[in-house]
Amino acid sequence: MRQRDLGQTGLKVSVLGFGASPLGGEFGAIDESEGIRSVHRAIDLGINFFDTAPFYGRTRSETVLGQALEGRRHEVVLATKVGRYGKTEFDFSPKTIIAGLEASLNRLKTDHVDVIYVHDIEFGDLALILNETIPALMKAKAQGKIGAVGVSGLPLAILQEAVLGADLDLILSYCHYHLADQSLMDNLAPLVRSKGMGLINAAPLAMGLLTQPGPPAWHPAPDAMKQACREAAEYCTQQGFDLADVALDFATRLDSVDSTVVGMSTVVEVDRNVAAIGISVDPMILVAIEEILAPVRGMTWSSGKAS
Ligand code: NAD
């Protein structure tokens, strides 16, 4: 598994990262023992970058990941988040996020996290986040509890505002670089790179849209996008391919991001996704998928206060 520098943090992360929101049951029921095995399998296959949040399964993801990493914490670059605690529960005040960080460290059974993101900043007051939340996290960084500080969110414009407004270590963008949307590359990626920050592309399967079983019921994409992705999945099945393999290979070919983080909770998914990196897909198949997805290219959905 190749690794890349995570911006200028001095950390090195695997090109494929392990997204732990499925470990919290966000995509359906999970078997925790199998989830723990999937974490071990991922480490054994060279994945060293793990992403969780207190929001995922309302702390369950962190708890399961913390159990899985007992004795193996030193082998991984561990990222979690602060500020989002429920579907509509956000609190970006310094007092809450520092208390939240301590609670996360406890669940993750560690004395520090390598990366912390302010979670889904489009739901907060950006001035508060830039002037109070991030400085409080920088202080925790100086105390050694955090290795790097970043923000995450869906709307690319607000991530750009954060890049321009704070001296961040990295940015996590999701659902904006995959087979049906590459808008991450328009403005945000060049800006982040010009500042020397790290860049993470999360959700290369568009939160399940680009899989054979399809997305969970809560998926916020417009129906047209769901339908086009379903057609792409059916087309791949007819051609003897799995759309998820094609999507994973497509996303991990991007060198402008430091890691592509995919959600997983089973050993089969880990094996499958690691094997998908670098598969050779017939260019004609890629062209056909592109044509199916063309009508919904760049389609997104609203997230946060301003949208
Ligand atoms: P994703 O695009 O990675 O898709 C995950 C879904 O695909 C899950 O249902 C998973 O079981 C399934 N899957 C994985 N491999 C598969 C395969 N080979 N075949 C079929 N299905 C497969 O979406 P995600 O999990 O939401 O995103 C990845 C990670 O990025 C998250 O787990 C989380 O850690 C992070 N993330 C962060 C934010 C944020 O900070 N706001 C938002 C989204 C994601």
mmCIF file of C-alpha atoms in Angstrom, residues 30-305:
data_model
loop_
_atom_site.group_PDB
_atom_site.id
_atom_site.type_symbol
_atom_site.label_atom_id
_atom_site.label_comp_id
_atom_site.label_asym_id
_atom_site.label_seq_id
_atom_site.Cartn_x
_atom_site.Cartn_y
_atom_site.Cartn_z
ATOM 1 C CA ILE A 30 -23.050 -4.394 12.033
ATOM 2 C CA ASP A 31 -21.365 -7.264 13.813
ATOM 3 C CA GLU A 32 -18.843 -5.561 16.123
ATOM 4 C CA SER A 33 -16.478 -8.565 16.227
ATOM 5 C CA GLU A 34 -16.381 -8.565 12.442
ATOM 6 C CA GLY A 35 -15.855 -4.793 12.511
ATOM 7 C CA ILE A 36 -12.851 -5.261 14.805
ATOM 8 C CA ARG A 37 -11.482 -7.983 12.502
ATOM 9 C CA SER A 38 -11.894 -5.629 9.538
ATOM 10 C CA VAL A 39 -9.743 -3.006 11.291
ATOM 11 C CA HIS A 40 -7.027 -5.588 11.963
ATOM 12 C CA ARG A 41 -7.216 -6.837 8.383
ATOM 13 C CA ALA A 42 -6.869 -3.278 7.077
ATOM 14 C CA ILE A 43 -3.746 -2.658 9.186
ATOM 15 C CA ASP A 44 -2.279 -5.975 8.028
ATOM 16 C CA LEU A 45 -2.840 -4.893 4.402
ATOM 17 C CA GLY A 46 -1.053 -1.579 4.914
ATOM 18 C CA ILE A 47 -3.933 0.799 5.639
ATOM 19 C CA ASN A 48 -2.670 3.128 8.365
ATOM 20 C CA PHE A 49 -5.203 5.986 8.229
ATOM 21 C CA PHE A 50 -8.409 5.644 10.267
ATOM 22 C CA ASP A 51 -11.226 8.197 10.387
ATOM 23 C CA THR A 52 -13.987 8.293 12.973
ATOM 24 C CA ALA A 53 -16.206 10.795 14.832
ATOM 25 C CA PRO A 54 -18.380 10.886 17.945
ATOM 26 C CA PHE A 55 -21.330 11.457 15.586
ATOM 27 C CA TYR A 56 -20.958 8.044 13.910
ATOM 28 C CA GLY A 57 -23.372 5.768 15.725
ATOM 29 C CA ARG A 58 -23.467 8.435 18.470
ATOM 30 C CA THR A 59 -20.059 7.353 19.869
ATOM 31 C CA ARG A 60 -20.324 3.665 18.855
ATOM 32 C CA SER A 61 -17.818 3.997 15.993
ATOM 33 C CA GLU A 62 -15.172 5.467 18.304
ATOM 34 C CA THR A 63 -15.839 2.799 20.927
ATOM 35 C CA VAL A 64 -15.524 -0.100 18.468
ATOM 36 C CA LEU A 65 -12.473 1.442 16.804
ATOM 37 C CA GLY A 66 -10.883 2.041 20.225
ATOM 38 C CA GLN A 67 -11.353 -1.647 21.069
ATOM 39 C CA ALA A 68 -9.921 -2.695 17.716
ATOM 40 C CA LEU A 69 -6.850 -0.496 18.115
ATOM 41 C CA GLU A 70 -5.895 -1.802 21.563
ATOM 42 C CA GLY A 71 -2.251 -2.841 21.207
ATOM 43 C CA ARG A 72 -2.103 -1.483 17.640
ATOM 44 C CA ARG A 73 -2.602 2.231 18.203
ATOM 45 C CA HIS A 74 1.057 2.939 17.402
ATOM 46 C CA GLU A 75 0.609 1.463 13.900
ATOM 47 C CA VAL A 76 -2.000 3.995 12.754
ATOM 48 C CA VAL A 77 -2.680 7.645 12.041
ATOM 49 C CA LEU A 78 -5.918 8.246 13.910
ATOM 50 C CA ALA A 79 -8.414 10.990 13.034
ATOM 51 C CA THR A 80 -11.590 11.976 14.834
ATOM 52 C CA LYS A 81 -13.831 15.043 14.951
ATOM 53 C CA VAL A 82 -15.437 17.580 17.257
ATOM 54 C CA GLY A 83 -18.540 19.749 17.093
ATOM 55 C CA ARG A 84 -21.160 17.401 15.651
ATOM 56 C CA TYR A 85 -22.889 15.121 18.128
ATOM 57 C CA GLY A 86 -26.213 14.235 16.462
ATOM 58 C CA LYS A 87 -28.223 14.743 13.288
ATOM 59 C CA THR A 88 -29.142 18.235 14.435
ATOM 60 C CA GLU A 89 -26.848 18.569 17.466
ATOM 61 C CA PHE A 90 -23.894 20.857 16.923
ATOM 62 C CA ASP A 91 -21.788 22.743 19.435
ATOM 63 C CA PHE A 92 -18.572 24.368 18.298
ATOM 64 C CA SER A 93 -17.893 26.293 21.515
ATOM 65 C CA PRO A 94 -14.355 25.803 22.881
ATOM 66 C CA LYS A 95 -15.676 24.383 26.173
ATOM 67 C CA THR A 96 -17.719 21.678 24.434
ATOM 68 C CA ILE A 97 -15.150 20.716 21.845
ATOM 69 C CA ILE A 98 -12.353 20.352 24.424
ATOM 70 C CA ALA A 99 -14.628 18.241 26.629
ATOM 71 C CA GLY A 100 -15.597 16.322 23.460
ATOM 72 C CA LEU A 101 -11.955 15.721 22.609
ATOM 73 C CA GLU A 102 -11.298 14.280 26.079
ATOM 74 C CA ALA A 103 -14.330 11.975 25.736
ATOM 75 C CA SER A 104 -13.105 10.830 22.307
ATOM 76 C CA LEU A 105 -9.620 10.093 23.672
ATOM 77 C CA ASN A 106 -11.246 8.014 26.373
ATOM 78 C CA ARG A 107 -13.340 5.979 23.918
ATOM 79 C CA LEU A 108 -10.401 5.575 21.542
ATOM 80 C CA LYS A 109 -8.215 4.426 24.479
ATOM 81 C CA THR A 110 -5.410 6.801 23.598
ATOM 82 C CA ASP A 111 -3.758 9.937 24.989
ATOM 83 C CA HIS A 112 -3.672 11.767 21.646
ATOM 84 C CA VAL A 113 -5.210 11.781 18.185
ATOM 85 C CA ASP A 114 -3.095 12.477 15.127
ATOM 86 C CA VAL A 115 -5.813 14.484 13.387
ATOM 87 C CA ILE A 116 -8.870 16.345 14.602
ATOM 88 C CA TYR A 117 -11.462 17.929 12.313
ATOM 89 C CA VAL A 118 -14.117 20.444 13.166
ATOM 90 C CA HIS A 119 -17.015 18.329 11.895
ATOM 91 C CA ASP A 120 -19.375 19.649 9.202
ATOM 92 C CA ILE A 121 -18.565 23.337 9.571
ATOM 93 C CA GLU A 122 -21.462 24.386 7.314
ATOM 94 C CA PHE A 123 -23.759 23.816 10.302
ATOM 95 C CA GLY A 124 -21.888 26.277 12.517
ATOM 96 C CA ASP A 125 -21.087 29.966 12.693
ATOM 97 C CA LEU A 126 -17.912 30.243 10.613
ATOM 98 C CA ALA A 127 -16.669 33.310 12.540
ATOM 99 C CA LEU A 128 -16.927 31.373 15.820
ATOM 100 C CA ILE A 129 -15.225 28.350 14.261
ATOM 101 C CA LEU A 130 -12.338 30.428 12.895
ATOM 102 C CA ASN A 131 -11.913 32.707 15.907
ATOM 103 C CA GLU A 132 -12.633 30.385 18.824
ATOM 104 C CA THR A 133 -12.952 26.681 17.914
ATOM 105 C CA ILE A 134 -9.789 26.385 15.850
ATOM 106 C CA PRO A 135 -7.603 28.411 18.279
ATOM 107 C CA ALA A 136 -8.814 26.147 21.132
ATOM 108 C CA LEU A 137 -7.815 23.082 19.107
ATOM 109 C CA MET A 138 -4.439 24.674 18.288
ATOM 110 C CA LYS A 139 -3.880 25.045 22.022
ATOM 111 C CA ALA A 140 -4.653 21.343 22.527
ATOM 112 C CA LYS A 141 -2.218 20.655 19.677
ATOM 113 C CA ALA A 142 0.517 22.580 21.514
ATOM 114 C CA GLN A 143 -0.226 20.399 24.574
ATOM 115 C CA GLY A 144 0.379 17.268 22.474
ATOM 116 C CA LYS A 145 -3.204 15.955 22.509
ATOM 117 C CA ILE A 146 -3.645 16.546 18.774
ATOM 118 C CA GLY A 147 -1.177 16.186 15.900
ATOM 119 C CA ALA A 148 -2.985 18.178 13.213
ATOM 120 C CA VAL A 149 -6.092 20.353 12.972
ATOM 121 C CA GLY A 150 -8.526 20.489 10.065
ATOM 122 C CA VAL A 151 -12.140 21.016 9.089
ATOM 123 C CA SER A 152 -14.650 18.858 7.236
ATOM 124 C CA GLY A 153 -17.872 19.539 5.394
ATOM 125 C CA LEU A 154 -19.843 19.108 2.182
ATOM 126 C CA PRO A 155 -20.133 22.547 0.488
ATOM 127 C CA LEU A 156 -16.854 23.298 -1.252
ATOM 128 C CA ALA A 157 -17.333 27.078 -0.915
ATOM 129 C CA ILE A 158 -17.336 27.004 2.890
ATOM 130 C CA LEU A 159 -14.270 24.773 2.960
ATOM 131 C CA GLN A 160 -12.571 27.382 0.761
ATOM 132 C CA GLU A 161 -13.544 30.122 3.207
ATOM 133 C CA ALA A 162 -12.013 28.107 6.045
ATOM 134 C CA VAL A 163 -8.783 27.567 4.094
ATOM 135 C CA LEU A 164 -8.532 31.325 3.531
ATOM 136 C CA GLY A 165 -9.504 32.191 7.098
ATOM 137 C CA ALA A 166 -7.336 29.902 9.238
ATOM 138 C CA ASP A 167 -3.915 28.348 9.289
ATOM 139 C CA LEU A 168 -5.146 24.765 9.067
ATOM 140 C CA ASP A 169 -3.144 21.556 8.647
ATOM 141 C CA LEU A 170 -5.672 19.761 6.451
ATOM 142 C CA ILE A 171 -9.149 19.660 4.926
ATOM 143 C CA LEU A 172 -11.571 16.747 4.541
ATOM 144 C CA SER A 173 -13.980 17.019 1.610
ATOM 145 C CA TYR A 174 -16.540 14.311 0.893
ATOM 146 C CA CYS A 175 -18.710 13.273 -2.041
ATOM 147 C CA HIS A 176 -16.946 15.698 -4.401
ATOM 148 C CA TYR A 177 -14.447 13.436 -6.085
ATOM 149 C CA HIS A 178 -15.925 10.212 -7.410
ATOM 150 C CA LEU A 179 -17.175 8.808 -10.712
ATOM 151 C CA ALA A 180 -20.143 11.212 -10.843
ATOM 152 C CA ASP A 181 -18.564 14.416 -9.466
ATOM 153 C CA GLN A 182 -15.035 15.744 -9.653
ATOM 154 C CA SER A 183 -15.752 19.319 -8.549
ATOM 155 C CA LEU A 184 -13.196 19.002 -5.725
ATOM 156 C CA MET A 185 -10.583 19.655 -8.400
ATOM 157 C CA ASP A 186 -12.109 22.931 -9.662
ATOM 158 C CA ASN A 187 -11.074 25.391 -6.951
ATOM 159 C CA LEU A 188 -10.663 23.753 -3.555
ATOM 160 C CA ALA A 189 -7.874 21.291 -4.347
ATOM 161 C CA PRO A 190 -5.618 23.893 -6.050
ATOM 162 C CA LEU A 191 -6.240 26.364 -3.200
ATOM 163 C CA VAL A 192 -5.495 23.805 -0.476
ATOM 164 C CA ARG A 193 -2.335 22.752 -2.294
ATOM 165 C CA SER A 194 -1.186 26.358 -2.736
ATOM 166 C CA LYS A 195 -1.368 26.725 1.048
ATOM 167 C CA GLY A 196 0.588 23.497 1.641
ATOM 168 C CA MET A 197 -2.311 21.934 3.555
ATOM 169 C CA GLY A 198 -3.248 18.268 3.475
ATOM 170 C CA LEU A 199 -6.329 17.169 1.522
ATOM 171 C CA ILE A 200 -8.500 14.133 2.182
ATOM 172 C CA ASN A 201 -11.129 12.868 -0.238
ATOM 173 C CA ALA A 202 -13.800 10.947 1.669
ATOM 174 C CA ALA A 203 -16.684 8.842 0.361
ATOM 175 C CA PRO A 204 -15.336 7.642 -3.019
ATOM 176 C CA LEU A 205 -18.445 5.446 -3.303
ATOM 177 C CA ALA A 206 -20.608 8.565 -2.838
ATOM 178 C CA MET A 207 -21.899 7.110 0.458
ATOM 179 C CA GLY A 208 -23.085 3.927 -1.219
ATOM 180 C CA LEU A 209 -24.497 5.403 -4.461
ATOM 181 C CA LEU A 210 -21.694 3.791 -6.451
ATOM 182 C CA THR A 211 -22.245 0.248 -5.164
ATOM 183 C CA GLN A 212 -24.283 -2.697 -6.350
ATOM 184 C CA PRO A 213 -26.572 -2.781 -3.264
ATOM 185 C CA GLY A 214 -27.060 0.999 -3.553
ATOM 186 C CA PRO A 215 -27.275 3.714 -0.882
ATOM 187 C CA PRO A 216 -29.000 3.610 2.523
ATOM 188 C CA ALA A 217 -32.542 4.997 2.801
ATOM 189 C CA TRP A 218 -31.280 8.250 4.400
ATOM 190 C CA HIS A 219 -29.059 9.115 1.425
ATOM 191 C CA PRO A 220 -29.661 12.805 0.584
ATOM 192 C CA ALA A 221 -28.921 12.684 -3.174
ATOM 193 C CA PRO A 222 -31.657 13.760 -5.610
ATOM 194 C CA ASP A 223 -33.632 10.861 -7.126
ATOM 195 C CA ALA A 224 -32.135 11.468 -10.585
ATOM 196 C CA MET A 225 -28.657 10.895 -9.186
ATOM 197 C CA LYS A 226 -29.731 7.722 -7.368
ATOM 198 C CA GLN A 227 -31.339 6.427 -10.553
ATOM 199 C CA ALA A 228 -28.289 7.137 -12.743
ATOM 200 C CA CYS A 229 -25.960 5.437 -10.249
ATOM 201 C CA ARG A 230 -28.316 2.440 -10.116
ATOM 202 C CA GLU A 231 -28.136 2.222 -13.919
ATOM 203 C CA ALA A 232 -24.330 2.424 -13.796
ATOM 204 C CA ALA A 233 -24.271 -0.408 -11.225
ATOM 205 C CA GLU A 234 -26.549 -2.553 -13.403
ATOM 206 C CA TYR A 235 -24.430 -1.862 -16.460
ATOM 207 C CA CYS A 236 -21.283 -2.961 -14.603
ATOM 208 C CA THR A 237 -22.965 -6.154 -13.406
ATOM 209 C CA GLN A 238 -23.928 -6.961 -17.006
ATOM 210 C CA GLN A 239 -20.296 -6.426 -18.038
ATOM 211 C CA GLY A 240 -19.033 -8.674 -15.239
ATOM 212 C CA PHE A 241 -17.674 -5.799 -13.114
ATOM 213 C CA ASP A 242 -18.575 -4.404 -9.730
ATOM 214 C CA LEU A 243 -19.194 -0.635 -9.853
ATOM 215 C CA ALA A 244 -17.560 -0.230 -6.410
ATOM 216 C CA ASP A 245 -14.281 -1.665 -7.745
ATOM 217 C CA VAL A 246 -14.325 0.758 -10.678
ATOM 218 C CA ALA A 247 -15.191 3.682 -8.363
ATOM 219 C CA LEU A 248 -12.430 2.819 -5.873
ATOM 220 C CA ASP A 249 -9.829 2.500 -8.588
ATOM 221 C CA PHE A 250 -10.985 5.772 -10.161
ATOM 222 C CA ALA A 251 -10.744 7.731 -6.892
ATOM 223 C CA THR A 252 -7.433 6.311 -5.701
ATOM 224 C CA ARG A 253 -5.744 7.253 -8.991
ATOM 225 C CA LEU A 254 -6.003 10.900 -7.922
ATOM 226 C CA ASP A 255 -2.580 12.088 -6.803
ATOM 227 C CA SER A 256 -3.778 15.541 -5.713
ATOM 228 C CA VAL A 257 -5.214 14.155 -2.479
ATOM 229 C CA ASP A 258 -3.219 12.573 0.314
ATOM 230 C CA SER A 259 -5.698 9.789 1.061
ATOM 231 C CA THR A 260 -9.055 8.521 -0.158
ATOM 232 C CA VAL A 261 -11.169 7.407 2.790
ATOM 233 C CA VAL A 262 -13.748 4.676 2.201
ATOM 234 C CA GLY A 263 -16.255 3.403 4.754
ATOM 235 C CA MET A 264 -15.894 -0.250 5.709
ATOM 236 C CA SER A 265 -16.922 -2.649 8.459
ATOM 237 C CA THR A 266 -16.193 -6.166 7.140
ATOM 238 C CA VAL A 267 -13.077 -8.116 6.174
ATOM 239 C CA VAL A 268 -14.602 -8.801 2.745
ATOM 240 C CA GLU A 269 -14.979 -5.073 2.068
ATOM 241 C CA VAL A 270 -11.401 -4.379 3.161
ATOM 242 C CA ASP A 271 -10.004 -7.166 0.945
ATOM 243 C CA ARG A 272 -12.160 -6.095 -1.979
ATOM 244 C CA ASN A 273 -11.279 -2.415 -1.727
ATOM 245 C CA VAL A 274 -7.551 -2.943 -1.325
ATOM 246 C CA ALA A 275 -7.627 -5.276 -4.347
ATOM 247 C CA ALA A 276 -9.516 -2.664 -6.399
ATOM 248 C CA ILE A 277 -6.607 -0.197 -6.308
ATOM 249 C CA GLY A 278 -4.912 -0.254 -9.693
ATOM 250 C CA ILE A 279 -7.264 -2.744 -11.408
ATOM 251 C CA SER A 280 -7.286 -2.214 -15.112
ATOM 252 C CA VAL A 281 -10.757 -1.267 -16.263
ATOM 253 C CA ASP A 282 -11.448 -1.436 -19.997
ATOM 254 C CA PRO A 283 -11.498 2.239 -21.143
ATOM 255 C CA MET A 284 -14.693 1.489 -23.099
ATOM 256 C CA ILE A 285 -16.392 0.508 -19.843
ATOM 257 C CA LEU A 286 -15.281 3.757 -18.225
ATOM 258 C CA VAL A 287 -16.621 5.730 -21.188
ATOM 259 C CA ALA A 288 -19.961 3.918 -20.954
ATOM 260 C CA ILE A 289 -20.190 4.618 -17.202
ATOM 261 C CA GLU A 290 -19.339 8.269 -17.831
ATOM 262 C CA GLU A 291 -22.157 8.468 -20.384
ATOM 263 C CA ILE A 292 -24.667 6.966 -17.971
ATOM 264 C CA LEU A 293 -23.618 9.412 -15.244
ATOM 265 C CA ALA A 294 -23.266 12.475 -17.520
ATOM 266 C CA PRO A 295 -26.792 13.854 -16.878
ATOM 267 C CA VAL A 296 -26.130 13.978 -13.117
ATOM 268 C CA ARG A 297 -22.468 14.985 -13.200
ATOM 269 C CA GLY A 298 -21.608 17.352 -10.347
ATOM 270 C CA MET A 299 -25.077 17.019 -8.830
ATOM 271 C CA THR A 300 -25.056 17.561 -5.084
ATOM 272 C CA TRP A 301 -27.502 18.299 -2.264
ATOM 273 C CA SER A 302 -27.927 20.933 0.386
ATOM 274 C CA SER A 303 -26.110 20.680 3.688
ATOM 275 C CA GLY A 304 -25.916 23.173 6.504
ATOM 276 C CA LYS A 305 -27.229 26.598 7.374
#
